[in-house]
């Protein structure tokens, strides 16, 4: 059992609910409306482009499921075009509000701290037009939003729940070659947000431990809530995994008998797509006969430090002599992405750091096993030896060996596919939303008790 006041626990079987605990009569009051903050990336943006990724999926899916629990969500994000309307209904009960803060285009994430005052002003202006108590709670995502969150939550007299998603100290301890360290200003900013939040959301027990170790977070304020996956969209074909794989390959123009190791994600050193390419080059050098039956799709766009060399991965493929087997594809919508998962023999995630790894769970939900780095939350997202393979470190030779195991034993994909589907089913968004609602409830209760007793949060 976790030492954190979490609603969800890790286990080999996936996600389990804590047993209910006795509560005072007023403890179950859930918030009616939550102000959710996502400064640097909009939930309306296509994941896999720019700074949009797993966090975008997380915010969209969590908001939808919270709305299904009668918790309205208003998501504040920075306007990136003058043509954007002030607000957009994302789903029933979920509203996206666009806040003018800095130039619409050409503003890098690193330049956003200078616009936080303007963003905070925009959020408080929206609040000023509402009745007192319009928002019961603020939920901020990533450290930039956390700064806005601590100011607005204090002004409104409501709890702040914050999700780090990634942490500067953790990323800096696991930098890829050529990647840029996170600045000291971010480390300081994260420390301030950790001190201000009523509750801190960690994706896994390991992330919770990192919050305590690196940022000296208060154990009682850390809650572990696993992210979820859209099990309606990401699922095997109704005809079965094998038939679905064949159909998906046909739709995508991929050969039926190929070994297809798939990479999905933003193209940047942190995600380490270069490790996959180097592994494939090693594999083909040692077993050249595989060249005729291997296709390596890379689905995603440049992001972060990868923007400095947007063609870098294509050039690497050329230098390695594998341009003929690598297929670069731009980011795609969720339905098309599910087809790529179904078509693949295995998903490869050699990331240097992952707070959880939603892509890994999405692939498994479609029946595709995963080869992943044994970092961050990936040991929770992937069940080693059952639904996939965890690789210690980032040596391309280790990934080449893992890939060859699938090439040498085609039935291995079939065996792991069923286990992958079972494992992924424990990560539904409905379960995650219920757990998050419980965290909100505890934050509200703790805040109201502190107000009655004249104590800080």
Short mmCIF file of C-alpha atoms in Angstrom, two decimals, residues 245 344-348 360 363-364 367-371 382 386-389 406 412-414 416-417 420:
data_model
loop_
_atom_site.label_atom_id
_atom_site.label_comp_id
_atom_site.label_asym_id
_atom_site.label_seq_id
_atom_site.Cartn_x
_atom_site.Cartn_y
_atom_site.Cartn_z
CA UNK A 245 -3.08 -5.85 -38.03
CA UNK A 344 3.04 -2.32 -36.00
CA UNK A 345 4.82 -5.47 -34.87
CA UNK A 346 6.11 -3.58 -31.85
CA UNK A 347 6.23 0.02 -30.61
CA UNK A 348 9.70 1.27 -29.63
CA UNK A 360 3.02 2.89 -24.67
CA UNK A 363 -0.21 0.87 -28.37
CA UNK A 364 -0.82 -1.98 -25.92
CA UNK A 367 -2.75 -5.15 -29.11
CA UNK A 368 0.81 -4.08 -29.91
CA UNK A 369 3.65 -4.96 -27.52
CA UNK A 370 6.26 -2.36 -26.57
CA UNK A 371 10.04 -2.18 -26.33
CA UNK A 382 4.74 -1.66 -19.70
CA UNK A 386 4.51 -9.91 -20.48
CA UNK A 387 3.16 -6.98 -22.49
CA UNK A 388 6.54 -5.81 -23.71
CA UNK A 389 10.24 -5.56 -22.98
CA UNK A 406 10.58 -10.35 -32.42
CA UNK A 412 6.08 -13.55 -29.94
CA UNK A 413 4.06 -10.55 -31.09
CA UNK A 414 0.90 -12.64 -31.03
CA UNK A 416 2.36 -10.57 -26.09
CA UNK A 417 -0.54 -8.91 -27.90
CA UNK A 420 -0.82 -6.10 -23.78
#
